[in-house]
XYZ file of C-alpha atoms in Angstrom:
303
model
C 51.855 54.427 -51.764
C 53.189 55.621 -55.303
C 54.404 53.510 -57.895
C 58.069 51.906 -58.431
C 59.113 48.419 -58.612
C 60.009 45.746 -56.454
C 59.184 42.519 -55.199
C 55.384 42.087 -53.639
C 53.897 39.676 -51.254
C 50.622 38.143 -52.799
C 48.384 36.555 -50.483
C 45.400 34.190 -51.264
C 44.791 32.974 -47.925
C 41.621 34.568 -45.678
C 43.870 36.414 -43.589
C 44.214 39.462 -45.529
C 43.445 40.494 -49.192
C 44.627 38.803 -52.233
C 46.482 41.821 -53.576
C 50.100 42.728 -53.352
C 51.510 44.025 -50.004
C 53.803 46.319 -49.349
C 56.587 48.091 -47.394
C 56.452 51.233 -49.407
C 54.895 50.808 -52.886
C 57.241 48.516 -54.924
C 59.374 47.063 -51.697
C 58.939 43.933 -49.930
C 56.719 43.755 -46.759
C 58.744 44.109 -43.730
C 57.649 45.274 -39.996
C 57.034 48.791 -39.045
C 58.774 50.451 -36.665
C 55.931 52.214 -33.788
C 56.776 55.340 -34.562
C 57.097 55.548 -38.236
C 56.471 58.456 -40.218
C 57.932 59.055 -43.704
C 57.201 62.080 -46.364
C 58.178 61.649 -49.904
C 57.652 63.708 -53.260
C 54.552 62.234 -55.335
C 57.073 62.476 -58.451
C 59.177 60.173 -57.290
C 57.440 57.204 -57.276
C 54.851 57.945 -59.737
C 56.841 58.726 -62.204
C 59.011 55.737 -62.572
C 55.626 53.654 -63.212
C 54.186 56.094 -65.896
C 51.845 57.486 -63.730
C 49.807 54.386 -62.638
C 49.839 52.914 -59.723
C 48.078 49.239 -59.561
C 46.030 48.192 -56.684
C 48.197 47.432 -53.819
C 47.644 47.376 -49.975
C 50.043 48.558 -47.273
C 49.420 46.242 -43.829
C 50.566 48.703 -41.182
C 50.713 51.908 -43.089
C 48.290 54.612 -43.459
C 48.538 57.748 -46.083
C 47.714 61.212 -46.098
C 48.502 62.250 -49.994
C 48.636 66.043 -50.729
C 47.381 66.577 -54.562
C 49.443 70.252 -55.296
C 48.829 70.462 -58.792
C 47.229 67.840 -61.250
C 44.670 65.585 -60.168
C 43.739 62.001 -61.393
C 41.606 59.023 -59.993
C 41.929 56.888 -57.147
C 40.409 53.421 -56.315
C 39.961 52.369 -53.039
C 38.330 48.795 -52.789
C 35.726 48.691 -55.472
C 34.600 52.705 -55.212
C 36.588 54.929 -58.095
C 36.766 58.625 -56.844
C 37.745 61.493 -59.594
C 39.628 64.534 -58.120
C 41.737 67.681 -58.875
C 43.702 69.248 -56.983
C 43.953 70.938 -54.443
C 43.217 68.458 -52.324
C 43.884 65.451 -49.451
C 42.910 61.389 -49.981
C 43.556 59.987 -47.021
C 44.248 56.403 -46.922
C 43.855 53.884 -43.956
C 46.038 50.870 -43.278
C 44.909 47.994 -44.968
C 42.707 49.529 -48.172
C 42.863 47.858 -51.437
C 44.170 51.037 -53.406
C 45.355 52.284 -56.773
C 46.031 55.923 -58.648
C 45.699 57.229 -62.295
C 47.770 60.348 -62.430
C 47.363 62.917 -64.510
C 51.006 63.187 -66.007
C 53.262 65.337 -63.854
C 51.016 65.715 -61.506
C 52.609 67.238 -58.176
C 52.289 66.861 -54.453
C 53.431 64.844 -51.534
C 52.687 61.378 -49.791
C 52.840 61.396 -45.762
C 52.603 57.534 -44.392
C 52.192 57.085 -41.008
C 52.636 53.814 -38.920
C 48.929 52.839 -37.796
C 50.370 52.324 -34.050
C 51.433 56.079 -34.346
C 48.437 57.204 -36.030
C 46.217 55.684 -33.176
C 48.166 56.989 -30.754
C 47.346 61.004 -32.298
C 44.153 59.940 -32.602
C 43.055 58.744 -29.528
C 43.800 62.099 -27.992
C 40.919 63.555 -29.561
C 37.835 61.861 -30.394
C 36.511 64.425 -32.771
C 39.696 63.232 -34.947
C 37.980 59.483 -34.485
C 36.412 59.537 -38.582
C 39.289 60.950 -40.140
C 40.280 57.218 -40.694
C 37.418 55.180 -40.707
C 37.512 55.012 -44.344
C 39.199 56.191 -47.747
C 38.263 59.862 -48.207
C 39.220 62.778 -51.096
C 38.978 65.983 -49.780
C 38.557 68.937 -51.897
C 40.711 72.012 -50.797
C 40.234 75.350 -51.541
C 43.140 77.239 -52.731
C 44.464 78.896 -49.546
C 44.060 75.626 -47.571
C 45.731 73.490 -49.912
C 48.914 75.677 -49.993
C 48.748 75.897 -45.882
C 48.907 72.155 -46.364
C 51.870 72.123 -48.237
C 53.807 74.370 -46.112
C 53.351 72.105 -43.065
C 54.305 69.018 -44.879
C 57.258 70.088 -46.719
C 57.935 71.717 -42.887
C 57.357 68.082 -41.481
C 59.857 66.616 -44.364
C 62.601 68.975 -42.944
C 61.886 67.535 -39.163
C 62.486 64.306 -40.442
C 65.895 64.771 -42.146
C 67.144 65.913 -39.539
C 67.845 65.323 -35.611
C 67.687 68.304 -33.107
C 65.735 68.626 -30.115
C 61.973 68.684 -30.073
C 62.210 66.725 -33.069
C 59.442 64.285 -31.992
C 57.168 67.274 -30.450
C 57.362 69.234 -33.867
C 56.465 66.007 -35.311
C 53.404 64.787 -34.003
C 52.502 68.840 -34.023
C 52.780 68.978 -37.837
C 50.420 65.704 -38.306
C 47.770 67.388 -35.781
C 47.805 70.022 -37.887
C 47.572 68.525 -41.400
C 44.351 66.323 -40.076
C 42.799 69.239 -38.046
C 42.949 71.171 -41.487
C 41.164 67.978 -43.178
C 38.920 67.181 -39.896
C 37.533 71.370 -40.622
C 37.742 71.560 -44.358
C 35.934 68.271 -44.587
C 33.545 69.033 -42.095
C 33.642 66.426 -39.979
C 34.084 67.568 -36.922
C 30.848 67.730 -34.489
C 30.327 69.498 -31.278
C 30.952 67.135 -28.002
C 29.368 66.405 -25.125
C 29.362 64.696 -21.675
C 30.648 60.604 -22.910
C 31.251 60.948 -26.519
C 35.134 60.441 -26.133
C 34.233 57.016 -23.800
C 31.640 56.183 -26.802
C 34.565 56.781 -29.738
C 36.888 54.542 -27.414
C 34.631 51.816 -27.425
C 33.127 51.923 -31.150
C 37.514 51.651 -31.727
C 37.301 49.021 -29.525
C 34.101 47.346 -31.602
C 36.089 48.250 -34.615
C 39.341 45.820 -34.010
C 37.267 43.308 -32.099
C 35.473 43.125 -35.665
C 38.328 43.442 -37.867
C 39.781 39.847 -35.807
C 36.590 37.879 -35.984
C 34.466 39.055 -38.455
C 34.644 35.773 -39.970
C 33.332 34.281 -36.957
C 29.962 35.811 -37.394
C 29.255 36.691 -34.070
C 25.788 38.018 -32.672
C 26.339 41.474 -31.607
C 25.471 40.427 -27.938
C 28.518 38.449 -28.364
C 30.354 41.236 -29.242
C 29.095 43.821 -26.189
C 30.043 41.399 -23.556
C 33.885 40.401 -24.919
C 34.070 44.747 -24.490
C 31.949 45.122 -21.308
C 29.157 46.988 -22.283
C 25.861 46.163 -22.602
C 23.817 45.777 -25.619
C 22.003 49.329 -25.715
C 25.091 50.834 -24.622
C 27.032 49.793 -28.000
C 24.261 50.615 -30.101
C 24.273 54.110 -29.091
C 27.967 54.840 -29.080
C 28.073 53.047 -32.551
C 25.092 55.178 -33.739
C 26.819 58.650 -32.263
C 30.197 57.904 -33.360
C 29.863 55.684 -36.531
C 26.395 56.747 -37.782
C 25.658 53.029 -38.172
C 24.710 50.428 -35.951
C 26.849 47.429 -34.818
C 25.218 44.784 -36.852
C 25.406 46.841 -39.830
C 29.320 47.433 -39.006
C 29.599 43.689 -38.718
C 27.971 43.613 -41.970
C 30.302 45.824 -44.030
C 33.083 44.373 -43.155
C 32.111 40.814 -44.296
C 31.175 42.487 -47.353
C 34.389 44.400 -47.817
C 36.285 41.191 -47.525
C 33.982 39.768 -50.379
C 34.536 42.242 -52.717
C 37.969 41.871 -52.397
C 37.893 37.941 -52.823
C 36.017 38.559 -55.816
C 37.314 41.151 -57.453
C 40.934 40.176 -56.834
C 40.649 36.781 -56.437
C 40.090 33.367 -58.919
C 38.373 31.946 -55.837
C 34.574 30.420 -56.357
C 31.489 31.888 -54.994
C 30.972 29.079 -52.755
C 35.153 29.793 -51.576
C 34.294 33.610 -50.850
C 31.135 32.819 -49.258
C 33.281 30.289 -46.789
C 36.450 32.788 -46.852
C 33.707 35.090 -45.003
C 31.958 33.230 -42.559
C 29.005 31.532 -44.119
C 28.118 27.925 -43.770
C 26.056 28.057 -46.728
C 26.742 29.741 -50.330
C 23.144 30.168 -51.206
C 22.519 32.467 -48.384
C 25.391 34.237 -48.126
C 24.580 35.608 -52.079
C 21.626 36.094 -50.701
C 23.250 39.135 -48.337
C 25.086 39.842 -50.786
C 22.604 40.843 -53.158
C 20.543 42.585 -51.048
C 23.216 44.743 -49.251
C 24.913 45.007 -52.986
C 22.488 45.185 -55.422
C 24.017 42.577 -57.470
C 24.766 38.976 -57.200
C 28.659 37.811 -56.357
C 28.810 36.206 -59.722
C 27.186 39.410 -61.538
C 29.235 42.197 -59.484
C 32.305 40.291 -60.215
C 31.631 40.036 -64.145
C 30.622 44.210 -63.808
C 34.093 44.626 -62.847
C 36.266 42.716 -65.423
C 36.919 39.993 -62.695
């Protein structure tokens, strides 16, 4: 989230990324309560640290900003986006991100505790991709000041405590990601099975996200969830536009870049950090899902 100071939890081990963690940006990692939701000014943070916000994770915590006025750059693992505002970057739990501000730059940050956000979003698969991976969302001018109304309304829900609170809530987060689900265009027409399809693929999704480093088969994978083989490949291809292996894939090669962009560990260390017995062919895969070798990608990058 935006910038401040505090103290930060860095983390070197393979169980999550070697960058610092945080609460809120700038305080110390604590537990989330389930039904966490907080709304702050993007001033007040961002201002204290000049602007720039370094390349932080949050563990639990996911982020809808709202860019009023301004605009900057935002990193998000090792893709850079550009954007002006209006507009919405939307932020899941457990991305490598960082901000550029253009000075005074206005707006708001909504985080939302990733047990809550599941819980909205498993009411309606066609709100499934909103989170599936860092996105900037261009806004046109009537859209982005809609946006701002219901989050500075959602800010007065939660400083306060009168009945309904809760409903008036969760109604004001349905309604800032149905705005970004239509203005980004990502909402497709249903049909008979596609919510029992976007159940599973979230199903594949955390199965993955625990073992990746196993380096399963993906027959492995359909029988732990009860499905069969074809069955998975076709929710996965419907829902995620990929295929399983392929999902397996990027994520093994998300925690990669991480190790060696934010890491000092060796090729041969990422390449065990990530499931492979053997260093020469995992930069191999690397190279040909990248386009660069480990070594190579990291020197690109200042690493």
């Amino acid at each position: 989230m935006p910038g401040g100071s505090g103290v930060a939890i860095w983390t070197f081990h393979h169980d999550s990324p070697p960058v610092p963690s945080f609460y809120l940006y700038g305080e110390p990692q604590r537990s989330v309560g389930e039904g966490f939701v907080h709304v702050e000014s993007l001033d007040d943070r961002s201002r204290p640290s000049e602007w720039t916000i370094r390349p932080h994770v949050h563990r639990d915590l996911n982020h809808i900003f709202l860019i009023a006025d301004g605009g900057g750059a935002m990193r998000a693992e090792a893709a850079q986006v550009r954007f002006e505002a209006p507009c919405l970057l939307l932020i899941p739990a457990g991305i490598v991100h960082g901000f550029d501000w253009h000075r005074e730059s206005q707006g708001h940050v909504t985080t939302i505790a990733d047990t809550y956000l599941r819980h909205l979003l498993d009411r309606d698969a066609d709100l499934a991709p909103l989170f599936a991976a860092p996105r900037a969302l261009m806004l046109p001018q009537e859209d982005g000041s809609a946006a701002e109304q219901v989050i500075v309304g959602l800010a007065r829900e939660l400083g306060w405590s009168g009945r309904g609170q809760r409903a008036a809530i969760e109604a004001a987060l349905l309604q800032l990601m149905v705005l970004a689900l239509r203005h980004g265009q990502l909402a497709q027409g249903t049909s008979p099975g596609t919510e029992k399809q976007a159940a599973l693929v979230a199903r594949l999704r955390e199965r993955i996200e625990q073992r990746f480093r196993e380096r399963e088969p993906v027959s492995v994978h359909a029988r732990a969830l009860g499905t069969s083989l074809t069955a998975l490949r076709q929710a996965c291809a419907r829902v995620a536009g990929s295929s399983p292996a392929q999902m397996l894939d990027d994520r093994a090669l998300l925690e990669a870049r991480r190790l060696l962009l934010y890491s000092q560990l060796s090729v041969t260390e990422v390449a065990y950090a990530v499931g492979f017995e053997d260093a020469a062919y995992f930069s191999r895969f690397f190279t040909r899902h990248v386009g660069q070798p480990p070594r190579a990608y990291r020197a690109a990058r200042g690493g």
